[in-house]
Coordinates of C-alpha atoms in Angstrom, one line a residue:
M250 CA 71.2 54.9 109.6
T251 CA 73.3 54.9 112.8
A252 CA 72.6 56.9 115.9
P253 CA 73.2 60.7 115.8
S254 CA 76.8 61.9 116.0
I255 CA 76.6 64.3 119.0
R256 CA 79.5 65.8 120.7
N257 CA 79.0 65.7 124.5
V258 CA 80.8 68.6 126.1
S259 CA 81.0 69.9 129.6
E260 CA 79.7 73.4 130.5
R261 CA 83.3 74.4 131.1
E262 CA 84.5 73.2 127.7
A263 CA 81.6 75.1 126.1
R264 CA 82.6 78.3 127.8
Q265 CA 86.2 77.8 126.8
V266 CA 85.3 77.4 123.1
A267 CA 83.2 80.6 123.2
E268 CA 85.8 82.5 125.1
A269 CA 88.6 81.5 122.7
A270 CA 86.6 82.8 119.8
R271 CA 86.2 86.3 121.3
E272 CA 88.2 89.2 120.2
Q273 CA 90.4 89.5 123.3
D274 CA 91.8 93.0 122.9
W275 CA 90.2 96.5 122.7
R276 CA 92.5 98.3 120.3
K277 CA 90.1 101.1 119.6
P278 CA 87.7 103.0 121.9
S279 CA 84.1 101.9 122.3
F280 CA 81.3 104.2 123.3
A281 CA 79.1 101.4 124.6
K282 CA 81.9 99.7 126.5
E283 CA 82.7 103.0 128.3
L284 CA 79.0 103.4 129.0
F285 CA 78.8 100.1 130.9
L286 CA 81.9 101.2 132.8
G287 CA 80.2 104.4 133.9
R288 CA 82.1 106.7 131.6
F289 CA 79.8 108.7 129.2
R290 CA 82.2 109.4 126.3
L291 CA 79.9 111.7 124.3
D292 CA 83.0 112.8 122.3
L293 CA 83.0 109.4 120.6
I294 CA 79.7 110.0 118.9
H295 CA 79.2 113.8 118.9
P296 CA 79.3 115.6 116.5
H297 CA 77.5 112.9 114.6
P298 CA 79.9 111.3 112.1
T299 CA 78.9 112.0 108.5
P300 CA 79.7 110.1 105.2
A301 CA 81.9 111.4 102.5
A302 CA 80.3 113.3 99.7
D303 CA 81.3 110.6 97.1
D304 CA 79.8 107.9 99.3
V305 CA 76.6 109.8 99.5
R306 CA 76.4 110.4 95.8
R307 CA 76.9 106.7 94.9
G308 CA 74.6 105.5 97.7
E309 CA 71.8 107.8 96.8
K310 CA 72.1 106.9 93.1
F311 CA 71.8 103.2 94.0
L312 CA 68.9 103.8 96.4
A313 CA 67.0 105.6 93.6
T314 CA 67.5 102.7 91.2
L315 CA 66.6 100.1 93.9
R316 CA 63.5 102.0 94.8
E317 CA 62.3 102.1 91.2
F318 CA 62.9 98.3 90.9
C319 CA 61.1 97.5 94.1
E320 CA 58.1 99.6 93.1
T321 CA 57.8 98.2 89.6
E322 CA 59.2 94.7 89.7
V323 CA 58.7 93.3 93.2
D324 CA 55.3 91.8 94.0
G325 CA 55.5 91.3 97.8
A326 CA 51.9 89.9 97.9
R327 CA 52.9 87.2 95.4
I328 CA 56.0 86.3 97.3
E329 CA 54.0 85.9 100.4
R330 CA 51.3 83.9 98.6
E331 CA 53.6 81.6 96.7
G332 CA 56.2 81.4 99.5
R333 CA 59.0 82.0 97.0
I334 CA 60.9 84.9 95.4
P335 CA 60.4 84.5 91.6
D336 CA 63.5 83.8 89.6
E337 CA 63.0 86.9 87.5
T338 CA 63.0 89.1 90.6
V339 CA 66.3 87.6 91.8
N340 CA 67.8 88.0 88.4
G341 CA 66.7 91.6 88.3
L342 CA 68.4 92.2 91.7
K343 CA 71.6 90.6 90.2
E344 CA 71.4 93.0 87.2
L345 CA 71.1 95.9 89.6
G346 CA 74.3 94.8 91.4
A347 CA 72.4 94.3 94.6
L348 CA 74.4 91.1 95.3
G349 CA 77.6 93.2 95.4
M350 CA 76.5 96.2 97.5
K351 CA 79.3 95.7 100.0
I352 CA 81.9 94.2 97.5
D353 CA 84.8 96.4 96.3
P354 CA 84.3 97.8 92.8
K355 CA 87.6 96.3 91.7
Y356 CA 85.9 92.9 92.1
G357 CA 82.7 94.1 90.3
G358 CA 80.8 95.2 93.3
L359 CA 79.2 98.6 94.2
G360 CA 81.3 99.3 97.2
L361 CA 78.6 100.9 99.2
T362 CA 79.2 102.1 102.7
Q363 CA 77.6 100.3 105.7
V364 CA 75.2 103.2 106.0
Y365 CA 73.9 102.9 102.5
Y366 CA 74.0 99.1 102.5
N367 CA 71.7 99.2 105.6
R368 CA 69.4 101.8 104.0
A369 CA 69.2 99.6 100.9
L370 CA 68.2 96.6 103.0
A371 CA 65.6 98.6 104.8
L372 CA 64.1 99.7 101.4
A373 CA 64.2 96.2 99.9
G374 CA 62.9 94.6 103.1
S375 CA 59.9 97.0 103.1
A376 CA 59.0 95.7 99.6
S377 CA 59.4 92.1 100.7
P378 CA 61.1 90.9 103.9
A379 CA 62.1 87.8 102.1
I380 CA 64.2 89.9 99.7
G381 CA 65.8 91.7 102.5
A382 CA 66.7 88.4 104.2
L383 CA 68.1 87.0 100.9
L384 CA 70.4 90.0 100.4
S385 CA 71.4 90.2 104.0
A386 CA 72.2 86.5 104.4
H387 CA 74.3 86.7 101.2
Q388 CA 76.4 89.8 102.1
S389 CA 76.2 90.3 105.9
I390 CA 77.1 86.8 107.0
G391 CA 77.5 84.9 103.7
V392 CA 80.8 84.3 101.8
P393 CA 81.7 87.9 100.8
Q394 CA 82.2 89.3 104.3
P395 CA 84.5 86.6 105.6
L396 CA 86.5 86.7 102.4
K397 CA 86.8 90.5 102.7
L398 CA 88.1 90.3 106.3
F399 CA 90.1 87.0 106.2
G400 CA 90.4 85.7 102.7
T401 CA 93.6 85.5 100.6
Q402 CA 94.1 87.6 97.6
E403 CA 93.6 84.5 95.4
Q404 CA 90.3 83.7 97.1
K405 CA 89.1 87.2 96.7
E406 CA 89.9 87.2 93.0
T407 CA 88.3 83.8 92.5
F408 CA 85.1 84.3 94.3
L409 CA 84.2 87.9 94.8
P410 CA 83.5 88.7 91.1
R411 CA 81.0 85.8 91.1
L412 CA 79.4 86.9 94.4
A413 CA 79.1 90.5 93.2
R414 CA 77.0 89.7 90.1
T415 CA 75.8 86.1 89.7
D416 CA 76.3 83.8 92.7
I417 CA 74.2 83.7 95.8
S418 CA 75.9 82.6 99.1
A419 CA 74.8 81.1 102.4
F420 CA 76.3 80.7 105.9
L421 CA 76.2 77.3 107.4
L422 CA 77.0 77.0 111.1
T423 CA 73.9 75.7 113.0
E424 CA 73.2 72.0 113.2
P425 CA 70.2 70.0 114.5
D426 CA 71.8 69.7 117.9
V427 CA 73.9 72.9 117.8
G428 CA 72.5 76.3 118.2
S429 CA 74.4 78.9 120.2
D430 CA 76.8 76.3 121.7
P431 CA 79.4 75.8 119.0
A432 CA 81.4 73.4 121.2
R433 CA 78.9 70.7 120.2
L434 CA 79.5 71.3 116.5
A435 CA 79.8 67.8 114.9
T436 CA 80.3 68.5 111.1
S437 CA 83.8 67.3 110.4
A438 CA 86.5 68.3 107.9
V439 CA 89.3 65.7 107.6
R440 CA 92.4 66.6 105.7
D441 CA 93.2 64.2 102.8
G442 CA 96.1 65.4 100.7
D443 CA 95.2 68.7 99.0
D444 CA 91.6 68.4 100.1
Y445 CA 89.4 68.3 103.1
V446 CA 86.5 65.8 103.3
L447 CA 83.4 67.2 104.9
D448 CA 80.7 65.1 106.6
G449 CA 77.7 66.3 108.6
V450 CA 74.3 68.0 108.6
K451 CA 73.6 71.8 108.8
L452 CA 70.2 73.2 109.8
W453 CA 68.4 76.5 109.0
T454 CA 70.7 77.3 106.1
T455 CA 69.3 80.7 105.0
N456 CA 69.8 80.9 101.2
G457 CA 71.0 77.3 101.3
V458 CA 68.3 76.1 99.0
V459 CA 69.3 78.4 96.1
A460 CA 72.9 79.2 97.0
D461 CA 75.8 78.7 94.6
L462 CA 78.6 79.2 97.2
L463 CA 78.5 78.2 100.9
V464 CA 80.7 79.3 103.8
V465 CA 80.7 76.1 106.0
M466 CA 81.9 75.8 109.6
A467 CA 83.3 72.3 110.3
R468 CA 85.5 70.7 112.9
V469 CA 89.0 69.7 111.8
P470 CA 90.4 67.0 114.1
A471 CA 93.8 67.6 115.8
S472 CA 96.7 65.9 114.1
E473 CA 100.3 65.1 115.0
A474 CA 103.3 66.2 112.9
T475 CA 104.4 64.0 110.0
E476 CA 107.3 64.2 107.6
T477 CA 105.1 66.3 105.2
S478 CA 102.9 68.3 107.5
K479 CA 103.0 70.2 110.8
A480 CA 101.1 69.3 113.9
S481 CA 97.6 70.9 114.1
K482 CA 95.3 71.6 117.0
G483 CA 92.4 71.5 114.6
G484 CA 89.2 73.1 115.7
I485 CA 86.2 74.8 114.0
T486 CA 87.3 76.0 110.6
A487 CA 85.7 78.0 107.8
F488 CA 85.5 76.8 104.2
V489 CA 84.2 78.1 100.9
V490 CA 82.2 75.3 99.3
E491 CA 80.7 75.0 95.9
A492 CA 77.0 74.3 96.5
D493 CA 76.7 71.8 93.6
S494 CA 79.7 69.7 94.8
P495 CA 79.1 65.9 94.8
G496 CA 77.9 64.7 98.1
I497 CA 75.9 67.8 99.0
T498 CA 72.1 67.3 99.4
V499 CA 69.5 69.9 100.4
E500 CA 67.2 67.5 102.2
N501 CA 64.4 69.9 103.0
R502 CA 63.2 73.4 102.4
N503 CA 61.9 74.6 105.7
A504 CA 58.7 76.6 106.2
F505 CA 58.1 79.2 108.9
M506 CA 55.3 81.3 110.4
G507 CA 56.8 84.3 108.7
L508 CA 59.3 85.1 105.9
R509 CA 57.5 82.7 103.7
G510 CA 59.7 83.4 100.8
L511 CA 62.9 82.5 102.8
E512 CA 65.0 79.9 101.0
N513 CA 66.1 78.1 104.2
G514 CA 66.8 74.4 104.4
V515 CA 68.7 71.4 105.8
T516 CA 71.9 70.6 104.0
R517 CA 73.8 67.2 104.3
F518 CA 77.4 66.8 103.5
H519 CA 78.6 63.2 102.7
R520 CA 82.3 62.8 101.8
V521 CA 82.3 66.2 100.1
R522 CA 85.8 67.1 98.9
V523 CA 86.8 70.7 99.3
P524 CA 90.2 72.0 98.1
A525 CA 92.4 73.1 101.0
A526 CA 92.8 76.4 99.0
N527 CA 89.2 77.1 99.9
R528 CA 89.9 77.2 103.6
I529 CA 89.4 80.7 105.1
G530 CA 92.1 81.5 107.6
P531 CA 94.0 78.9 109.6
E532 CA 92.5 75.7 111.1
G533 CA 90.7 76.5 114.3
A534 CA 89.9 80.1 113.4
G535 CA 86.4 79.5 112.0
L536 CA 84.4 80.6 115.0
K537 CA 86.5 83.7 115.5
I538 CA 85.9 84.5 111.8
A539 CA 82.1 84.0 112.2
L540 CA 81.9 86.2 115.3
T541 CA 84.1 88.9 113.7
T542 CA 81.9 88.9 110.6
L543 CA 78.8 89.4 112.8
N544 CA 80.3 92.5 114.4
T545 CA 79.0 94.6 111.5
G546 CA 76.8 91.9 109.9
R547 CA 74.4 92.2 112.8
L548 CA 73.5 95.7 111.8
S549 CA 71.4 94.4 108.8
L550 CA 68.7 93.2 111.2
P551 CA 68.1 96.4 113.1
A552 CA 68.2 98.3 109.7
M553 CA 65.3 96.2 108.5
C554 CA 63.5 96.6 111.8
A555 CA 63.8 100.4 111.5
G556 CA 62.4 100.1 108.0
T557 CA 59.4 98.2 109.3
G558 CA 59.0 100.9 112.0
K559 CA 58.7 103.5 109.2
W560 CA 56.1 101.5 107.4
C561 CA 54.1 100.9 110.6
L562 CA 54.2 104.6 111.4
K563 CA 52.8 105.4 107.9
I564 CA 50.0 102.9 108.3
A565 CA 49.2 104.0 111.8
R566 CA 49.0 107.7 110.8
E567 CA 46.8 107.1 107.7
W568 CA 44.5 104.6 109.4
S569 CA 44.1 106.3 112.7
G570 CA 43.3 109.6 111.0
A571 CA 40.7 108.0 108.7
R572 CA 39.0 105.6 111.2
E573 CA 36.5 107.4 113.5
Q574 CA 34.9 106.1 116.7
W575 CA 32.8 108.0 119.2
G576 CA 32.8 111.1 117.1
R577 CA 36.5 111.6 116.5
P578 CA 39.5 109.9 114.7
I579 CA 40.9 107.1 116.8
A580 CA 44.3 108.8 116.9
R581 CA 42.6 111.5 119.1
H582 CA 41.8 108.9 121.7
E583 CA 44.6 108.8 124.3
A584 CA 44.8 105.0 124.4
V585 CA 45.5 104.9 120.7
G586 CA 47.5 108.1 120.6
A587 CA 50.0 106.7 123.2
K588 CA 50.7 103.8 120.8
I589 CA 51.3 106.1 117.9
S590 CA 53.6 108.2 119.9
F591 CA 55.6 105.1 120.9
I592 CA 55.8 104.0 117.3
A593 CA 57.0 107.4 116.0
A594 CA 59.5 108.0 118.8
T595 CA 60.9 104.5 118.8
T596 CA 61.3 104.4 115.0
F597 CA 63.3 107.6 115.2
A598 CA 65.5 106.1 117.9
L599 CA 66.0 102.8 115.9
E600 CA 67.1 104.7 112.8
A601 CA 69.4 106.8 115.0
V602 CA 71.0 103.7 116.5
V603 CA 71.5 102.0 113.1
D604 CA 72.8 105.1 111.4
L605 CA 75.2 106.0 114.2
A606 CA 76.6 102.4 114.5
S607 CA 76.9 102.1 110.7
Q608 CA 78.7 105.4 110.3
M609 CA 81.1 104.4 113.1
A610 CA 81.7 101.1 111.3
D611 CA 82.5 103.0 108.1
E612 CA 84.9 105.4 109.8
N613 CA 86.6 102.4 111.6
R614 CA 87.7 104.7 114.4
N615 CA 85.8 102.9 117.1
D616 CA 85.4 99.2 118.1
I617 CA 81.6 98.7 117.6
R618 CA 81.2 95.1 118.6
I619 CA 79.0 96.1 121.6
E620 CA 77.2 98.8 119.6
A621 CA 76.3 96.4 116.8
A622 CA 75.1 93.8 119.3
L623 CA 73.0 96.4 121.2
A624 CA 71.5 97.6 117.9
K625 CA 70.5 94.0 117.0
L626 CA 69.1 93.3 120.5
Y627 CA 67.2 96.6 120.8
G628 CA 66.1 96.8 117.2
S629 CA 64.6 93.3 117.2
E630 CA 62.8 93.7 120.5
M631 CA 61.4 97.2 119.8
G632 CA 60.7 96.4 116.2
W633 CA 58.5 93.5 117.3
R634 CA 56.7 95.8 119.8
I635 CA 56.1 98.4 117.1
A636 CA 54.5 95.8 114.7
D637 CA 52.4 94.4 117.6
E638 CA 51.1 97.9 118.4
L639 CA 50.2 98.4 114.8
V640 CA 48.1 95.2 114.8
Q641 CA 46.4 96.5 117.9
I642 CA 45.7 99.9 116.4
R643 CA 44.2 98.2 113.3
G644 CA 42.0 96.0 115.5
G645 CA 40.3 93.2 113.7
R646 CA 41.7 94.4 110.4
G647 CA 45.2 94.0 111.9
F648 CA 44.5 90.3 112.5
E649 CA 43.0 89.8 109.0
T650 CA 45.3 89.0 106.1
A651 CA 45.9 91.5 103.3
D652 CA 44.3 89.1 100.7
S653 CA 41.1 88.8 102.8
L654 CA 40.9 92.6 103.2
A655 CA 41.3 93.1 99.4
A656 CA 38.7 90.4 98.7
R657 CA 36.0 92.4 100.6
G658 CA 37.0 95.7 99.0
E659 CA 39.4 97.2 101.6
R660 CA 43.0 98.3 101.4
A661 CA 45.3 95.3 101.5
V662 CA 47.4 96.2 104.5
P663 CA 49.7 93.3 105.6
A664 CA 49.9 94.2 109.3
E665 CA 49.6 90.6 110.5
Q666 CA 52.3 89.6 108.0
A667 CA 54.6 92.2 109.4
L668 CA 54.1 90.8 112.9
R669 CA 54.9 87.3 111.7
D670 CA 57.9 88.4 109.7
M671 CA 59.3 90.5 112.6
R672 CA 59.2 87.6 115.1
I673 CA 62.2 85.8 113.8
N674 CA 64.5 88.8 114.4
R675 CA 64.4 88.1 118.1
I676 CA 65.8 84.6 117.4
F677 CA 68.2 84.4 114.5
E678 CA 71.8 85.8 114.4
G679 CA 71.8 85.5 118.1
S680 CA 68.6 85.2 120.1
T681 CA 67.7 87.9 122.7
E682 CA 68.8 85.6 125.5
I683 CA 72.2 84.9 123.8
M684 CA 72.7 88.6 123.0
H685 CA 72.2 89.4 126.6
L686 CA 75.0 87.0 127.6
L687 CA 77.3 88.1 124.8
I688 CA 76.9 91.8 125.6
A689 CA 77.2 91.2 129.3
R690 CA 80.5 89.3 128.8
E691 CA 81.9 92.3 126.8
A692 CA 80.5 94.8 129.3
V693 CA 82.3 93.2 132.2
D694 CA 85.5 92.5 130.3
A695 CA 87.4 95.3 132.0
H696 CA 86.5 93.7 135.4
L697 CA 87.5 90.2 134.3
S698 CA 90.7 91.4 132.8
V699 CA 91.9 92.7 136.2
A700 CA 90.0 90.5 138.7
G701 CA 89.1 87.4 136.7
D702 CA 91.7 85.2 138.4
L703 CA 90.2 86.1 141.8
I704 CA 87.0 84.2 141.0
D705 CA 88.5 81.4 138.8
P706 CA 88.5 78.2 141.0
D707 CA 91.4 76.7 139.0
K708 CA 93.8 79.5 139.7
S709 CA 96.5 79.1 142.4
L710 CA 96.8 81.2 145.5
A711 CA 99.8 83.0 143.9
D712 CA 97.7 83.8 140.8
K713 CA 94.9 85.1 143.0
G714 CA 97.4 87.2 145.0
R715 CA 98.7 88.9 141.9
A716 CA 95.1 89.4 140.7
A717 CA 94.2 91.0 144.0
A718 CA 97.0 93.5 143.7
K719 CA 96.1 94.3 140.1
A720 CA 92.4 94.7 140.9
G721 CA 93.1 96.9 143.9
G722 CA 95.0 99.4 141.7
F723 CA 92.2 99.4 139.1
Y724 CA 89.3 99.8 141.5
A725 CA 91.2 102.5 143.5
R726 CA 91.2 104.6 140.4
W727 CA 87.8 103.6 139.0
L728 CA 85.4 103.5 141.9
P729 CA 85.8 107.2 143.0
R730 CA 84.9 108.3 139.5
L731 CA 81.5 106.7 139.8
V732 CA 80.5 109.0 142.7
A733 CA 80.1 112.3 140.8
G734 CA 80.2 113.5 137.2
P735 CA 79.0 116.1 134.7
G736 CA 75.5 114.8 134.7
Q737 CA 75.0 116.4 138.1
L738 CA 75.8 119.9 136.8
P739 CA 72.7 121.8 135.5
R740 CA 74.4 123.5 132.5
T741 CA 76.2 120.4 131.1
Y742 CA 75.5 119.6 127.4
Q743 CA 73.5 122.8 127.1
E744 CA 74.2 123.0 123.4
F745 CA 71.6 120.3 123.0
G746 CA 68.8 122.6 124.3
E747 CA 65.9 120.7 125.8
L748 CA 67.7 117.4 125.2
A749 CA 70.5 118.3 127.6
S750 CA 68.6 117.0 130.6
H751 CA 68.4 113.6 128.9
L752 CA 72.1 113.4 128.3
R753 CA 72.7 114.4 131.9
Y754 CA 70.4 111.5 132.8
V755 CA 72.4 109.1 130.6
E756 CA 75.7 110.2 132.3
R757 CA 74.3 109.8 135.8
T758 CA 72.7 106.6 135.0
S759 CA 75.7 105.1 133.3
R760 CA 77.6 105.6 136.6
K761 CA 74.7 104.0 138.5
L762 CA 74.8 101.1 136.1
A763 CA 78.5 100.6 136.6
R764 CA 78.1 100.7 140.4
S765 CA 75.3 98.1 140.2
T766 CA 77.5 95.8 138.1
F767 CA 80.4 96.1 140.5
Y768 CA 78.2 95.4 143.5
A769 CA 76.8 92.3 141.8
M770 CA 80.3 91.0 141.0
S771 CA 81.4 91.6 144.5
R772 CA 78.3 89.8 145.9
W773 CA 78.1 86.8 143.6
Q774 CA 81.7 86.5 142.2
A775 CA 82.0 83.3 140.2
K776 CA 78.2 82.7 140.4
M777 CA 77.7 86.0 138.4
E778 CA 77.6 84.1 135.1
T779 CA 74.5 82.1 136.4
K780 CA 72.6 85.3 137.2
Q781 CA 71.2 85.6 133.7
G782 CA 68.1 87.6 134.7
F783 CA 70.3 90.2 136.4
L784 CA 72.7 90.4 133.5
G785 CA 69.8 90.7 131.0
R786 CA 68.5 93.7 132.9
I787 CA 71.9 95.3 133.0
V788 CA 72.2 94.9 129.3
D789 CA 68.7 96.2 128.6
I790 CA 69.5 99.3 130.7
G791 CA 72.7 99.8 128.6
A792 CA 70.7 99.4 125.4
E793 CA 68.2 102.1 126.5
L794 CA 71.0 104.5 127.4
F795 CA 72.8 103.9 124.1
A796 CA 69.5 104.5 122.2
M797 CA 68.9 107.7 124.1
S798 CA 72.4 108.9 123.3
A799 CA 72.0 108.1 119.6
A800 CA 68.6 109.8 119.4
C801 CA 69.8 113.0 121.0
V802 CA 72.9 113.1 118.9
R803 CA 70.9 112.5 115.7
A804 CA 68.3 115.1 116.6
E805 CA 71.0 117.7 117.2
H806 CA 72.7 116.8 114.0
L807 CA 69.5 117.3 112.1
R808 CA 68.9 120.6 113.8
M809 CA 72.4 121.8 112.9
T810 CA 71.9 120.7 109.2
G811 CA 68.5 122.3 109.1
D812 CA 66.7 119.1 108.2
H813 CA 63.6 118.6 110.3
G814 CA 65.6 119.7 113.4
R815 CA 62.6 120.9 115.5
E816 CA 60.6 117.8 114.8
A817 CA 63.6 115.6 115.4
H818 CA 64.1 117.2 118.8
Q819 CA 60.5 116.6 119.7
L820 CA 60.7 112.9 118.7
A821 CA 64.0 112.5 120.6
D822 CA 62.5 114.1 123.7
A823 CA 59.5 111.8 123.6
F824 CA 61.6 108.8 123.1
C825 CA 64.0 109.7 126.0
R826 CA 61.1 110.3 128.3
Q827 CA 59.6 106.9 127.4
A828 CA 63.0 105.2 127.8
R829 CA 63.6 106.8 131.2
I830 CA 60.5 105.1 132.5
R831 CA 61.7 101.7 131.2
V832 CA 65.2 102.3 132.7
E833 CA 63.8 103.0 136.1
E834 CA 61.6 99.9 136.0
L835 CA 64.6 97.8 135.0
F836 CA 66.7 99.2 137.9
G837 CA 63.9 98.3 140.3
R838 CA 63.9 94.8 139.0
L839 CA 67.7 94.4 139.4
W840 CA 67.1 93.7 143.1
T841 CA 63.4 93.2 143.4
N842 CA 62.4 90.2 141.2
T843 CA 61.3 86.6 141.3
D844 CA 64.5 85.1 139.9
E845 CA 65.1 82.7 142.9
L846 CA 61.4 81.6 143.0
D847 CA 61.5 81.1 139.2
R848 CA 64.4 78.7 139.6
K849 CA 62.4 76.7 142.1
V850 CA 59.3 76.6 139.8
V851 CA 61.5 75.5 136.9
A852 CA 62.9 72.7 139.0
G853 CA 59.4 71.7 139.8
V854 CA 58.3 71.7 136.2
L855 CA 61.2 69.6 135.0
G856 CA 60.8 67.3 138.0
G857 CA 57.1 66.6 137.1
S858 CA 55.6 68.4 140.1
Y859 CA 53.1 70.3 138.0
T860 CA 52.0 67.7 135.4
W861 CA 48.5 67.9 136.9
L862 CA 48.3 71.4 135.6
E863 CA 48.7 70.1 132.0
E864 CA 45.6 67.9 132.3
G865 CA 42.4 68.7 130.4
V866 CA 43.8 69.5 127.0
I867 CA 44.8 67.6 123.8
D868 CA 48.3 68.0 122.4
P869 CA 48.0 68.4 118.6
S870 CA 51.7 67.8 118.1
G871 CA 52.8 65.0 115.8
D872 CA 55.1 62.1 116.6
G873 CA 58.8 62.1 116.2
P874 CA 62.0 63.0 118.0
W875 CA 62.6 66.5 119.4
I876 CA 65.8 66.8 117.4
A877 CA 66.2 65.1 114.0
D878 CA 68.8 62.5 113.3
A879 CA 72.0 64.2 112.2
A880 CA 74.3 61.2 111.9
P881 CA 76.8 61.5 109.1
G882 CA 76.2 59.3 106.0
P883 CA 74.7 59.4 102.6
S884 CA 71.4 61.2 102.1
L885 CA 68.2 59.2 101.7
K886 CA 66.2 62.1 100.3
D887 CA 65.8 63.8 97.0
N888 CA 67.9 67.0 96.5
A889 CA 65.6 70.0 97.1
R890 CA 68.3 72.5 95.9
R891 CA 66.8 75.0 93.4
P892 CA 69.3 77.0 91.5
I893 CA 68.0 80.3 90.2
T894 CA 67.6 80.2 86.4

């Protein structure tokens, strides 16, 4: 096999590809965008939006059916033990209509709202995280959502009925040498008459081992105009591909530390012919389609994180009440009690964030791209901490497997499995580090739109002059508003009772956050994009403020509807007090940190200055390249594809 086909691109080209895929305009208001600009638009989220009665009826009916199925037909321990979801379980989910939760009823789907889709994922994921991942990959980022948003009527009529009832889908973007930098994408799609011919290798294809339909991102080369066709700029393009097409080989079913039932693999395309009619959108629109799909698709992960939080709270409550040490239940010891309080308060906040963002997505009144990204970032980070705290509360039993516990006569609590399963959420569908950069880019969009040319080295003096005039007008209006606001008035938001002080804090702190961002842009200008530590802390502060807002609004909504209102207020109060401590720590670290020293240490590590520190151990790693060969060509391996029967 020849050497790997790798696209070598410059840092500038990589940024340009990512920037071109962004949604450039803000046609609708965004609570989170305003928050980063120092404007606390409580009116955008309060009163808490509520679903329509018919949506509630249909959603609750399906949840009841799904719960019964999960309780009677899903054996989570077996899935973990065998590393595979049994075919009969998948077929049972198909019969329930679980593959079509988000597909319109006219195509055979259930047509659930985002709110109830997320609740269904949380429920199914609590029975088996592998099932939650299968359903989410199929509907949140698989073929149905891109077709719903960008597909032709013919494509919808052809594929959606299959996807609603029988066919499993997968999303194929990542490659062995391509993670969050799509400019390096090497899989090609060359036009040949009425078809495209696909060649390349895709990695970490969730559902790819069992999928029937694939949405594949491939690069179409630019072409000149001919007598029969127009010129094309080409670019990354999305295609619907039949998984059993000649030339497709699933070369490996990957295994992971968690989600052991995940059907995730490596898929090779060798001269695979795909009808041009299966192209989603125009050539070059693939990355934009992928990112737009993820705007709401990202909500599935925090939904399942919230579900894990609920389970962790249940186990923590039951165990810490029954386990006694030094004459009292361990929950009564402050060291353990603090962990239980964190789990309870944070689970309440995670559910508040997911429900609020989901309902906003259903209403389609607001642009929720930042809210969804914050939900994913915050849910995955805090969900991991919740699972880790449960393992600590359980002690040695938290480190012991459920099977081992059962073998010696104790309750089979899979706490260590929860920790392993939760770890991936901080990585896939945008790692925490990438989410920091993505959200930071959106958070400073207003600044770049008025002052971006000032810091662009390629702009002319005339362009910079026009940008300076534009920026002067914007900042003359914006900066004075950051000095004072309703958060400084003692009676503001008093309808929230004891939670009013937290909302006042959010309002004041959002202005402080905006001032900090402006100061940093003024100080570093074009170097701002390299200050990833600073940007990450800015985003983390915004995430805490968004979660505080969502928790307060949800608690007040529950109080107004008479549904555990007093208890909800108590949880929201606890969460906000915990969050405020984290926010103040993050603000302190904006300007007092080791970022510069860290860069020097990294240079030393990469330069070999500290190799002496690595002595005295044995590296148990095997041989082989860091990145597998991804050169195009025929597969040399057996096909590991496993259709569900």
